[in-house]
XYZ file of C-alpha atoms in Angstrom:
698
model
C -15.610 -4.490 61.163
C -15.558 -1.572 63.632
C -17.235 -2.156 66.991
C -20.106 0.012 68.234
C -17.818 1.443 70.898
C -15.188 2.477 68.396
C -17.774 4.289 66.320
C -19.837 5.897 69.057
C -17.764 9.068 69.156
C -17.798 9.684 65.427
C -20.268 11.196 62.979
C -19.912 8.084 60.887
C -22.349 5.998 62.981
C -25.149 3.933 61.512
C -27.906 6.380 62.376
C -26.117 9.324 60.888
C -25.075 7.275 57.857
C -28.743 6.523 57.188
C -29.606 10.198 57.512
C -26.765 11.136 55.211
C -27.853 8.578 52.599
C -31.380 9.979 52.677
C -30.012 13.511 52.407
C -27.951 12.539 49.389
C -31.030 11.094 47.700
C -32.908 14.337 48.296
C -29.963 16.338 46.961
C -29.895 14.415 43.712
C -33.562 15.236 43.137
C -33.292 18.809 44.304
C -30.195 19.502 42.209
C -32.501 19.719 39.205
C -34.148 22.788 40.732
C -31.193 24.626 42.193
C -30.313 27.031 39.421
C -31.942 29.570 41.757
C -32.803 27.762 44.985
C -36.021 28.926 46.602
C -36.439 29.234 50.372
C -38.895 26.361 50.319
C -36.353 24.057 48.741
C -33.705 24.795 51.335
C -35.482 22.701 53.949
C -34.395 19.577 52.103
C -30.767 20.622 51.748
C -27.893 19.607 53.947
C -26.824 22.431 56.302
C -23.581 23.154 54.442
C -25.424 23.549 51.146
C -27.982 25.875 52.762
C -25.178 27.971 54.181
C -23.459 28.198 50.819
C -26.683 29.161 49.050
C -27.545 31.640 51.740
C -24.151 33.297 51.611
C -24.444 33.734 47.868
C -27.731 35.573 48.195
C -26.758 37.549 51.290
C -23.417 38.863 50.107
C -23.966 38.714 46.375
C -22.033 36.651 43.886
C -20.125 39.680 42.629
C -18.937 40.536 46.147
C -17.775 36.971 46.754
C -15.914 36.914 43.446
C -14.317 40.288 44.167
C -13.121 39.206 47.608
C -11.679 35.983 46.230
C -10.078 37.804 43.286
C -8.412 40.189 45.711
C -6.829 37.243 47.527
C -5.756 35.496 44.330
C -4.280 38.640 42.840
C -0.520 38.581 42.853
C 1.822 41.447 43.632
C 2.130 42.265 39.966
C -1.480 42.276 38.845
C -1.158 45.994 38.037
C 1.650 45.161 35.615
C -0.546 42.566 33.945
C -3.422 45.056 33.763
C -1.177 47.506 31.903
C -0.303 44.799 29.385
C -4.004 43.952 28.925
C -4.914 47.627 28.510
C -2.155 48.136 25.955
C -3.371 45.324 23.717
C -7.002 46.349 24.210
C -6.106 49.812 22.928
C -4.393 48.350 19.852
C -6.851 46.323 17.728
C -4.128 46.055 15.062
C -2.119 43.899 17.495
C -4.938 41.520 18.412
C -4.637 38.047 16.916
C -7.570 37.106 14.630
C -9.166 33.668 14.583
C -7.863 32.861 11.111
C -4.541 33.844 9.575
C -1.676 32.318 7.602
C 1.553 31.162 9.198
C 3.488 33.996 7.560
C 1.006 36.610 8.754
C 0.947 35.173 12.279
C 4.735 35.282 12.523
C 4.841 38.883 11.339
C 2.087 39.879 13.777
C 3.733 38.072 16.685
C 7.007 39.925 16.138
C 5.135 43.243 15.893
C 3.319 42.408 19.130
C 6.616 41.768 20.920
C 8.259 44.903 19.518
C 5.257 47.030 20.492
C 5.168 45.584 24.007
C 8.841 46.447 24.492
C 9.254 49.665 22.519
C 5.830 51.272 22.825
C 4.426 49.936 26.096
C 7.854 50.311 27.686
C 8.085 46.796 29.148
C 11.675 45.645 29.712
C 11.397 41.880 30.265
C 15.089 41.099 30.720
C 15.463 43.807 33.362
C 12.421 42.379 35.119
C 13.839 38.863 34.973
C 17.126 40.049 36.445
C 15.580 42.214 39.180
C 12.198 40.657 39.987
C 11.509 37.275 38.355
C 7.955 37.238 39.721
C 7.080 40.368 37.745
C 8.715 38.900 34.646
C 6.573 35.754 34.872
C 3.484 37.930 35.356
C 4.311 39.738 32.108
C 4.879 36.434 30.330
C 1.481 35.151 31.493
C -0.239 38.358 30.371
C 1.467 38.281 26.969
C 0.499 34.631 26.567
C -3.078 35.608 27.348
C -3.059 37.946 24.366
C -1.564 35.198 22.170
C 0.171 32.055 23.399
C 2.632 32.403 20.516
C 3.573 35.831 21.860
C 4.171 34.410 25.337
C 6.421 31.705 23.891
C 8.307 34.104 21.605
C 8.853 36.401 24.577
C 10.140 33.403 26.538
C 12.576 32.447 23.773
C 13.962 35.978 23.609
C 14.261 36.598 27.346
C 14.096 33.348 29.357
C 16.282 31.389 26.943
C 18.471 33.692 24.836
C 18.639 36.444 27.460
C 18.701 33.978 30.322
C 21.697 32.180 28.862
C 23.656 35.459 28.825
C 22.690 36.314 32.411
C 23.078 32.842 33.891
C 25.859 31.207 31.884
C 27.932 34.251 30.927
C 30.023 36.676 32.937
C 30.171 40.457 33.248
C 31.735 40.973 29.822
C 28.792 39.229 28.173
C 26.178 41.100 30.165
C 27.854 44.432 29.427
C 27.906 43.647 25.707
C 24.492 42.078 25.178
C 22.078 42.919 28.007
C 20.630 46.190 26.704
C 20.403 44.967 23.112
C 18.481 41.880 24.180
C 16.209 43.885 26.480
C 15.229 46.451 23.834
C 15.041 43.851 21.022
C 17.960 45.255 19.038
C 19.475 41.788 19.450
C 16.753 39.202 18.811
C 18.174 35.775 19.489
C 17.763 32.011 19.703
C 18.544 29.177 22.069
C 20.137 26.439 19.957
C 20.263 23.325 22.106
C 18.032 20.655 20.516
C 19.405 18.672 17.570
C 17.718 16.416 15.052
C 18.990 13.291 16.816
C 19.086 14.550 20.408
C 16.667 16.542 22.524
C 16.356 15.329 26.093
C 19.827 13.749 26.155
C 21.743 17.036 26.057
C 25.036 15.421 27.056
C 24.978 13.497 23.768
C 24.786 16.590 21.524
C 27.163 16.351 18.581
C 27.747 19.959 17.464
C 31.401 20.849 18.127
C 33.250 24.015 19.106
C 36.956 23.410 18.475
C 39.448 25.935 19.815
C 42.006 27.306 17.337
C 44.967 28.637 19.352
C 46.482 30.275 16.279
C 43.568 32.654 15.668
C 42.170 32.657 19.238
C 38.791 31.488 17.940
C 36.320 28.655 18.299
C 35.222 26.841 15.165
C 31.540 25.823 15.332
C 30.730 22.818 13.188
C 27.799 20.509 12.476
C 29.526 17.133 11.929
C 26.519 15.288 10.453
C 22.826 15.706 9.667
C 21.865 14.352 13.078
C 23.626 17.331 14.672
C 21.570 19.966 12.831
C 20.033 22.267 15.427
C 16.266 21.705 15.152
C 13.102 23.410 16.396
C 15.047 26.563 17.265
C 12.619 29.375 18.118
C 13.278 32.753 16.407
C 15.711 31.076 13.987
C 13.618 30.936 10.804
C 13.133 34.710 10.486
C 14.016 37.057 13.297
C 17.026 35.813 15.258
C 20.348 37.646 14.847
C 22.273 35.601 17.430
C 22.093 32.106 18.843
C 23.330 30.594 22.070
C 24.700 27.351 20.623
C 25.294 24.351 22.864
C 28.250 22.359 21.605
C 31.047 20.055 22.699
C 34.125 22.097 23.586
C 37.119 20.446 21.883
C 40.730 21.303 22.769
C 43.248 20.008 20.191
C 46.242 17.965 21.357
C 45.224 18.059 25.018
C 43.815 14.543 25.327
C 45.627 11.303 25.966
C 48.409 10.671 23.499
C 47.942 14.093 21.924
C 44.336 13.439 20.887
C 41.744 16.199 21.103
C 40.184 16.622 24.560
C 36.394 16.752 24.799
C 35.519 19.040 27.718
C 31.789 18.439 27.476
C 28.825 20.642 26.594
C 29.324 24.405 26.748
C 27.369 27.393 25.447
C 28.642 29.825 22.803
C 27.285 33.071 21.351
C 27.133 32.710 17.566
C 25.974 35.575 15.293
C 23.695 34.074 12.621
C 22.402 37.116 10.686
C 23.711 40.547 9.768
C 22.383 43.129 12.211
C 21.635 45.646 9.450
C 20.543 43.571 6.434
C 19.241 40.449 8.228
C 21.190 38.363 5.699
C 22.313 34.925 6.904
C 26.029 35.013 7.700
C 28.640 32.915 5.828
C 28.998 29.301 6.904
C 25.510 29.196 8.369
C 22.547 27.485 6.734
C 19.056 28.192 8.083
C 15.904 26.413 6.997
C 12.328 26.823 8.149
C 10.755 23.998 10.194
C 7.460 25.002 8.599
C 3.838 24.989 9.683
C 3.238 23.328 13.055
C 0.245 21.933 14.930
C 0.195 25.143 16.963
C 2.262 28.185 17.977
C 2.574 29.293 14.369
C 3.415 32.814 15.467
C 6.822 31.450 16.506
C 9.326 30.997 13.659
C 11.094 27.724 14.370
C 14.096 26.952 12.227
C 16.948 24.476 11.700
C 20.608 25.555 11.792
C 23.695 23.976 10.230
C 27.185 25.339 10.920
C 30.061 24.850 8.498
C 33.299 25.862 10.223
C 31.868 29.094 11.591
C 34.512 31.062 13.501
C 33.698 33.078 16.617
C 35.972 34.932 19.072
C 37.132 33.078 22.164
C 35.261 35.642 24.264
C 31.976 34.290 22.860
C 32.281 31.263 25.139
C 29.787 31.740 27.979
C 32.383 31.055 30.609
C 30.742 31.145 34.025
C 31.461 27.464 34.669
C 34.426 26.848 32.385
C 36.921 28.986 30.446
C 39.722 28.682 27.912
C 42.764 30.932 28.150
C 44.643 32.529 25.233
C 47.116 29.663 25.252
C 44.327 27.074 25.122
C 44.321 25.970 28.764
C 40.967 24.975 30.256
C 39.988 26.084 33.761
C 36.872 25.539 35.837
C 35.812 25.840 39.438
C 33.964 22.545 38.977
C 36.150 19.425 38.789
C 34.235 17.154 36.391
C 32.284 17.272 33.147
C 29.183 16.004 34.934
C 29.311 18.715 37.597
C 29.802 21.432 34.971
C 26.921 20.035 32.954
C 24.637 19.909 35.997
C 25.531 23.482 36.920
C 24.856 24.666 33.363
C 21.425 23.055 33.125
C 20.602 24.022 36.691
C 20.815 27.690 35.712
C 18.213 27.213 32.980
C 15.278 26.187 35.178
C 13.575 29.551 34.641
C 12.109 28.261 31.395
C 10.355 25.410 33.211
C 9.069 27.775 35.879
C 7.579 30.007 33.185
C 5.929 27.116 31.363
C 4.295 25.739 34.509
C 3.060 29.215 35.428
C 1.732 29.895 31.915
C 0.054 26.488 31.697
C -2.046 27.346 34.746
C -3.152 30.524 32.981
C -4.261 28.511 29.955
C -6.142 26.079 32.204
C -7.953 28.999 33.855
C -9.066 30.332 30.466
C -10.301 26.906 29.333
C -12.177 26.218 32.579
C -13.719 29.696 32.570
C -15.097 29.249 29.060
C -16.445 25.773 29.828
C -18.037 26.715 33.167
C -19.667 29.897 31.903
C -21.105 28.074 28.925
C -22.308 25.210 31.150
C -24.146 27.738 33.308
C -25.660 29.404 30.247
C -26.611 26.311 28.259
C -29.930 24.722 29.175
C -30.974 21.260 28.008
C -33.861 19.022 29.097
C -35.468 19.059 32.521
C -38.263 17.559 34.630
C -41.596 16.958 32.844
C -43.508 20.205 32.178
C -40.737 22.210 33.824
C -38.214 24.663 32.331
C -34.985 23.278 30.934
C -32.098 23.280 33.361
C -28.477 24.354 33.123
C -26.197 21.559 31.949
C -23.992 22.274 34.965
C -26.853 21.028 37.151
C -26.232 17.517 35.817
C -24.014 15.448 38.056
C -22.044 14.124 35.094
C -21.147 17.676 34.031
C -20.151 18.602 37.572
C -17.958 15.508 37.638
C -16.174 16.742 34.499
C -15.652 20.363 35.400
C -15.712 20.938 39.163
C -12.583 18.908 40.060
C -10.878 20.666 37.159
C -11.895 24.039 38.563
C -10.567 22.958 41.959
C -7.294 21.874 40.333
C -6.953 25.298 38.709
C -6.968 26.829 42.172
C -4.555 24.234 43.529
C -2.123 24.844 40.665
C -2.429 28.610 41.099
C -1.045 28.457 44.623
C 1.564 25.799 43.777
C 3.053 27.803 40.905
C 3.003 30.994 42.951
C 5.096 29.119 45.520
C 7.404 27.909 42.738
C 7.925 31.465 41.461
C 8.690 32.666 44.997
C 11.246 29.874 45.458
C 12.820 30.695 42.100
C 13.067 34.374 43.084
C 14.695 33.341 46.360
C 17.156 31.171 44.446
C 18.185 34.040 42.166
C 18.687 36.373 45.121
C 20.577 34.034 47.423
C 22.294 31.507 45.106
C 21.749 29.047 47.950
C 22.690 25.564 46.746
C 19.932 23.824 48.694
C 17.303 26.177 47.280
C 18.729 25.619 43.788
C 18.391 21.856 44.155
C 14.867 22.252 45.492
C 13.797 24.535 42.638
C 15.330 22.264 40.022
C 13.274 19.247 41.076
C 10.160 21.219 42.002
C 10.108 23.016 38.635
C 10.602 19.705 36.823
C 7.736 18.058 38.655
C 5.258 20.931 38.498
C 5.985 21.629 34.832
C 5.436 17.971 33.948
C 2.360 17.428 36.105
C 0.536 20.677 35.347
C 1.117 20.730 31.594
C -0.041 17.117 31.255
C -3.158 17.857 33.295
C -3.924 21.022 31.323
C -3.509 19.263 27.977
C -6.077 16.628 28.953
C -8.393 19.193 30.514
C -8.632 21.375 27.409
C -10.070 18.429 25.487
C -12.564 17.737 28.291
C -13.602 21.410 28.240
C -14.105 21.267 24.483
C -16.235 18.146 24.801
C -18.268 19.646 27.618
C -19.241 22.550 25.346
C -20.659 20.233 22.685
C -20.757 21.386 19.079
C -20.160 25.036 19.983
C -16.875 24.025 21.583
C -15.743 22.926 18.128
C -16.027 26.429 16.655
C -12.583 27.977 16.250
C -13.855 31.289 17.617
C -14.557 29.582 20.938
C -10.851 28.866 21.196
C -10.487 25.305 22.429
C -8.791 24.154 19.226
C -6.181 26.917 19.361
C -5.681 26.528 23.114
C -5.197 22.771 22.747
C -2.838 23.032 19.777
C -0.777 25.918 21.137
C -0.456 24.361 24.578
C 0.239 20.793 23.454
C 3.981 21.320 23.012
C 4.236 22.531 26.623
C 4.455 18.836 27.471
C 7.643 18.502 25.427
C 9.775 21.645 25.273
C 11.918 22.708 28.223
C 12.117 19.027 29.083
C 9.945 16.110 28.029
C 7.470 15.426 30.820
C 8.396 11.766 31.180
C 12.067 12.682 31.489
C 11.338 15.426 34.016
C 9.294 13.086 36.203
C 12.228 10.682 36.230
C 14.389 13.505 37.575
C 11.886 13.960 40.395
C 11.895 10.228 41.118
C 15.681 10.126 41.060
C 15.910 12.915 43.579
C 13.342 11.236 45.832
C 15.477 8.099 45.839
C 18.521 10.178 46.680
C 16.631 11.754 49.590
C 15.482 8.276 50.646
C 19.075 7.132 50.878
C 19.984 10.238 52.874
C 17.191 9.484 55.326
C 18.669 6.099 56.194
C 22.200 7.508 56.297
C 21.111 10.045 58.869
C 21.459 12.999 56.502
C 19.206 16.031 56.271
C 16.359 16.341 53.796
C 15.761 19.386 51.620
C 12.812 21.590 52.551
C 10.235 20.220 50.111
C 11.045 16.641 51.063
C 11.058 17.115 54.826
C 7.725 15.382 55.226
C 9.276 12.096 54.086
C 11.066 11.678 57.396
C 7.874 11.390 59.414
C 5.796 9.833 56.678
C 8.271 7.046 55.951
C 8.522 6.370 59.670
C 4.741 6.065 59.859
C 4.692 3.692 56.924
C 7.407 1.440 58.281
C 5.961 1.254 61.777
C 2.249 1.345 61.020
C 1.331 -0.141 57.633
C -2.362 -0.414 58.630
C -3.422 2.965 60.080
C -6.120 2.848 62.742
C -7.968 5.592 60.882
C -8.678 3.289 57.939
C -12.366 2.925 58.902
C -13.160 6.477 59.989
C -15.721 7.898 57.584
C -17.210 10.978 59.221
C -17.317 14.174 57.155
C -15.283 16.132 59.706
C -12.522 13.550 59.475
C -12.541 13.338 55.663
C -12.447 17.141 55.369
C -9.653 17.440 57.898
C -6.556 18.721 56.018
C -4.363 16.572 58.252
C -6.096 13.406 57.044
C -5.925 14.546 53.419
C -2.257 15.468 53.492
C -1.321 12.376 55.490
C -3.057 10.220 52.858
C -1.173 11.886 50.009
C 2.143 11.593 51.798
C 1.568 8.034 52.962
C 0.996 7.009 49.340
C 4.232 8.733 48.271
C 6.221 7.129 51.074
C 4.886 3.678 50.299
C 5.629 4.067 46.589
C 9.122 5.285 47.408
C 9.893 2.418 49.765
C 8.549 -0.217 47.382
C 10.306 1.096 44.279
C 13.593 1.322 46.169
C 13.253 -2.354 47.074
C 12.401 -3.287 43.480
C 15.358 -1.358 42.082
C 17.716 -3.067 44.503
C 16.341 -6.476 43.547
C 16.432 -5.980 39.751
C 19.811 -4.255 39.660
C 21.445 -7.528 40.699
C 20.430 -9.187 37.426
C 19.703 -6.281 35.061
C 22.206 -3.661 36.148
C 21.324 -0.094 37.081
C 19.917 1.005 33.727
C 17.934 -2.186 33.204
C 16.486 -2.042 36.706
C 15.447 1.582 36.220
C 13.701 0.716 32.962
C 11.982 -2.300 34.536
C 10.559 -0.033 37.283
C 9.938 3.027 35.097
C 6.149 3.210 35.380
C 6.429 2.756 39.142
C 8.939 5.628 39.251
C 6.675 7.926 37.238
C 3.762 7.181 39.573
C 6.010 7.964 42.533
C 7.000 11.336 41.054
C 3.394 12.307 40.312
C 2.340 11.289 43.821
C 5.032 13.467 45.352
C 4.074 16.474 43.236
C 0.429 16.035 44.189
C 1.509 16.094 47.841
C 3.354 19.354 47.292
C 0.392 20.896 45.449
C -2.050 19.961 48.216
C 0.295 21.221 50.932
C 0.550 24.624 49.253
C -3.215 24.788 48.762
C -3.841 24.027 52.432
C -1.320 26.696 53.452
C -3.039 29.220 51.172
C -6.420 28.451 52.729
C -5.026 28.976 56.230
C -3.382 32.281 55.246
C -6.569 33.769 53.812
C -7.564 36.652 56.121
C -11.236 36.913 55.101
C -13.422 34.288 56.788
C -15.969 33.865 53.986
C -13.281 33.658 51.338
C -11.387 31.161 53.478
C -14.509 28.985 53.766
C -14.946 29.058 50.003
C -11.314 28.111 49.394
C -11.588 25.334 51.975
C -14.509 23.868 50.040
C -12.495 23.920 46.812
C -9.427 22.478 48.535
C -11.461 19.632 50.033
C -12.817 18.759 46.604
C -9.321 18.747 45.111
C -7.985 16.471 47.863
C -10.859 13.973 48.031
C -11.247 13.769 44.258
C -7.565 12.872 43.940
C -7.836 10.277 46.733
C -10.888 8.747 45.081
C -9.214 8.610 41.671
C -6.426 6.525 43.203
C -8.612 4.658 45.688
C -7.280 1.309 44.460
C -3.846 2.132 45.849
C -5.268 2.977 49.260
C -7.511 -0.088 49.280
C -4.708 -2.433 48.269
C -2.704 -1.542 51.365
C -5.726 -1.282 53.691
C -5.124 2.407 54.267
C -8.808 2.922 53.457
C -11.447 0.337 54.378
C -14.399 -0.329 52.018
C -16.839 1.747 54.059
C -14.430 4.672 54.088
C -13.828 4.409 50.346
C -17.575 4.612 49.796
C -17.816 7.643 52.078
C -15.000 9.395 50.196
C -16.788 8.794 46.891
C -20.082 10.150 48.213
C -18.465 13.200 49.754
C -16.452 13.998 46.611
C -19.679 13.965 44.578
C -21.379 16.138 47.164
C -18.511 18.645 47.206
C -18.648 18.823 43.409
C -22.285 19.806 43.775
C -21.426 22.439 46.387
C -18.665 23.887 44.200
C -21.145 24.018 41.327
C -23.260 26.401 43.459
C -20.386 28.897 43.495
C -18.818 28.009 40.149
C -19.676 31.398 38.643
C -17.943 33.228 41.477
C -14.932 30.934 41.290
C -14.265 31.535 37.598
C -15.049 35.260 37.874
C -12.438 35.471 40.638
C -9.743 34.584 38.089
C -10.371 38.166 36.946
C -9.698 37.438 33.274
C -10.743 40.289 30.968
C -12.738 39.636 27.797
C -9.591 40.317 25.757
C -8.076 37.177 27.273
C -11.197 34.983 27.200
C -12.290 36.087 23.682
C -14.572 33.062 23.142
C -18.161 34.310 22.648
C -19.590 31.397 24.674
C -17.274 32.314 27.550
C -18.359 35.919 27.922
C -19.807 37.082 31.230
C -22.916 38.487 29.556
C -24.778 38.258 26.237
C -22.763 35.245 25.162
C -25.292 34.046 22.608
C -25.676 37.566 21.184
C -21.927 37.891 20.671
C -21.801 34.437 19.137
C -24.569 35.139 16.609
C -23.000 38.497 15.744
C -19.707 36.754 15.043
C -21.257 34.575 12.346
C -23.104 37.505 10.748
C -26.589 37.760 12.244
């Protein structure tokens, strides 16, 4: 127990704690009357709450939202606005609530063609010249219809990206313009029926024929059928096919030599008639849980011949006489380089997932402000967002939306830097960062959409209010471009690699730099002296928050490294990894949370407008303390947080949720999402009930 002397200089003393407890009791009562706080009620509020309420009335909610929106707005908001305006001007291209799979696919392709050929957007050129603008277009297109955003991603991130990143000049000269203007719609044929995440185990073969100077693409068994291939069922004319490159007679004893997984351009339909080409069988994967505007198909190849030049040969090539050459010495290094160039898809998914979270939170918060249920005896009903339980559901989620916004903006900037510089360290950083953020954010968004639906009660179940479509369309984000569990293991694996480097005296990559100091703190000071500090100034100090996040990551890293070393002696490397798998996943999530918080704190500090900075600081504090509270058991188990401090964190997180509720309208309005993107009647800024009743025919 702390001595009186040790606590005398802090705001966490007994007297102040009593005052704070009394203030919290008053706040719980007064929260029922704070839909529009009156001057007389402010006397009972804590000073910070009074200041927040006063600022809202003095400056106006619209002004606060506008200032915050201006700070959130990216460099390419004007590009997004043009996309929004284009679809707003074309009702024939707006996706209705109900339609068949066939109609949705046809509409989605028309939407993409119109965006490219009528609106004049050239996504592949954007991706090559300014990836940040490309991702802004993808987010805007996904706002119009998530299927459109995904179909655009298949065409440009995957099919086009494979040409840019895995091919050489001859491929770009031949295909770039046709992909950009949609003359060459294409597919990305990696996944097979029996293999998805384990790409190195793909079974499709590409055998070189030195007589004809061709590769022969073959599906050796049903398990090797290419499956879930976007654009394949209807619209794709080409496919980038990932297959094992086989060189006859060049292995030991004259056996065929397997050179590992390579990518090949395979025409699959006639450019003029759209007829499926000989030797290729295409079947439709059918109706899905969501994303039914995307035509997923299955491909089988029966000795399909393609020219040798159709090998995407940036990392490995075959000469006319059948000799293999590569600047990379091993199959594993070539494979890593190949997959490393395809991280753009993960970047886009993480970025788009944040956009979907913003839409969901906006609908839920606006409806919670509108909906009134129950209240004090003989008093008007109150907004459901005035209930603490509703704040607990939605306010941390709103704070997370802001945190993810800044984290994914940082990710896009790092990706753009990678494409400009080709710096190997930046590439490694982006690979792991994109894996972690894609996995963490998409999992969080998937859970949050269901919470938003529940928070809107029965009206959240109406298809027109969008939660069903948002949930179903987004759900697969957790799986494609890398299963989330697999991606988190990549993050954990890299952390362990960095951990080894630390003790070998090596340098750490930029994102992992904090581990040097944090691991040193853990090893030398397992029981921090700050464990009992509970004053509000301390708990809202970004240094305390970030240190707590990073301490947890460092402790998890050190402990899992010890466990792996112990179990590998009896179980081997694979067995030890599997024995510690849940520990490793927790480690990866902890690290990603540290990165997200760090980027949020940096964004708060960069904000030039004082009032906007104060508002962002409030949201950032809620994000940090809510996350600490949700994992308070970890901190308690290692005595990083004493019982009194844990209680103070809980109280303050609840209080910050209440404060964020006071500015929730401004916070969602600052996302600056037009009605075309929100679309749900209950999520409209005005006359929500009127629009809802009109929709059903009144």
